[in-house]
């Protein structure tokens, strides 16, 4: 009878240990998984930042080209007006 009580105590205690170990393992796995997700998000944000910077630079260049084109169009139109008179 005593051995049965001791066996039950060991079994229930080891079950608690396994449960605690499993819960801690799940916590560590979720922390590692979350860390990887955060790292991927940081990398994607860095890539997105580079893309946005290039896009802004291209937009600024196109605005300069459009402004220059307008200046040259005015000169061309003026030149045509003078040549047609």
mmCIF file of N, CA and C in Angstrom, residues 6-8 11 17 20 29 31 51-52 57 60-61 83:
data_model
loop_
_atom_site.group_PDB
_atom_site.id
_atom_site.type_symbol
_atom_site.label_atom_id
_atom_site.label_comp_id
_atom_site.label_asym_id
_atom_site.label_seq_id
_atom_site.Cartn_x
_atom_site.Cartn_y
_atom_site.Cartn_z
ATOM 1 N N UNK A 6 3.515 5.917 -2.799
ATOM 2 C CA UNK A 6 4.770 6.501 -3.271
ATOM 3 C C UNK A 6 4.778 6.558 -4.793
ATOM 4 N N UNK A 7 4.332 5.477 -5.440
ATOM 5 C CA UNK A 7 4.276 5.461 -6.902
ATOM 6 C C UNK A 7 3.338 6.557 -7.411
ATOM 7 N N UNK A 8 2.156 6.692 -6.774
ATOM 8 C CA UNK A 8 1.208 7.727 -7.179
ATOM 9 C C UNK A 8 1.803 9.119 -6.986
ATOM 10 N N UNK A 11 4.395 9.623 -9.677
ATOM 11 C CA UNK A 11 3.725 9.771 -10.966
ATOM 12 C C UNK A 11 3.077 11.153 -11.090
ATOM 13 N N UNK A 17 5.919 17.988 -13.375
ATOM 14 C CA UNK A 17 7.192 18.421 -13.958
ATOM 15 C C UNK A 17 7.123 18.432 -15.473
ATOM 16 N N UNK A 20 5.031 21.425 -16.507
ATOM 17 C CA UNK A 20 5.796 22.662 -16.361
ATOM 18 C C UNK A 20 6.864 22.746 -17.444
ATOM 19 N N UNK A 29 9.692 28.460 -27.308
ATOM 20 C CA UNK A 29 9.437 28.340 -28.748
ATOM 21 C C UNK A 29 8.710 29.578 -29.252
ATOM 22 N N UNK A 31 8.792 32.558 -27.938
ATOM 23 C CA UNK A 31 9.733 33.684 -27.890
ATOM 24 C C UNK A 31 10.664 33.642 -29.095
ATOM 25 N N UNK A 51 13.280 51.233 -50.711
ATOM 26 C CA UNK A 51 12.417 51.395 -51.883
ATOM 27 C C UNK A 51 11.752 52.763 -51.866
ATOM 28 N N UNK A 52 11.263 53.179 -50.710
ATOM 29 C CA UNK A 52 10.609 54.493 -50.601
ATOM 30 C C UNK A 52 11.612 55.608 -50.861
ATOM 31 N N UNK A 57 13.474 59.810 -54.513
ATOM 32 C CA UNK A 57 14.541 60.367 -55.356
ATOM 33 C C UNK A 57 14.107 60.409 -56.816
ATOM 34 N N UNK A 60 11.626 63.224 -57.296
ATOM 35 C CA UNK A 60 12.301 64.527 -57.320
ATOM 36 C C UNK A 60 12.991 64.744 -58.656
ATOM 37 N N UNK A 61 13.639 63.698 -59.176
ATOM 38 C CA UNK A 61 14.289 63.811 -60.488
ATOM 39 C C UNK A 61 13.266 64.109 -61.567
ATOM 40 N N UNK A 83 10.279 82.604 -85.440
ATOM 41 C CA UNK A 83 10.627 82.149 -86.787
ATOM 42 C C UNK A 83 9.432 82.237 -87.726
#
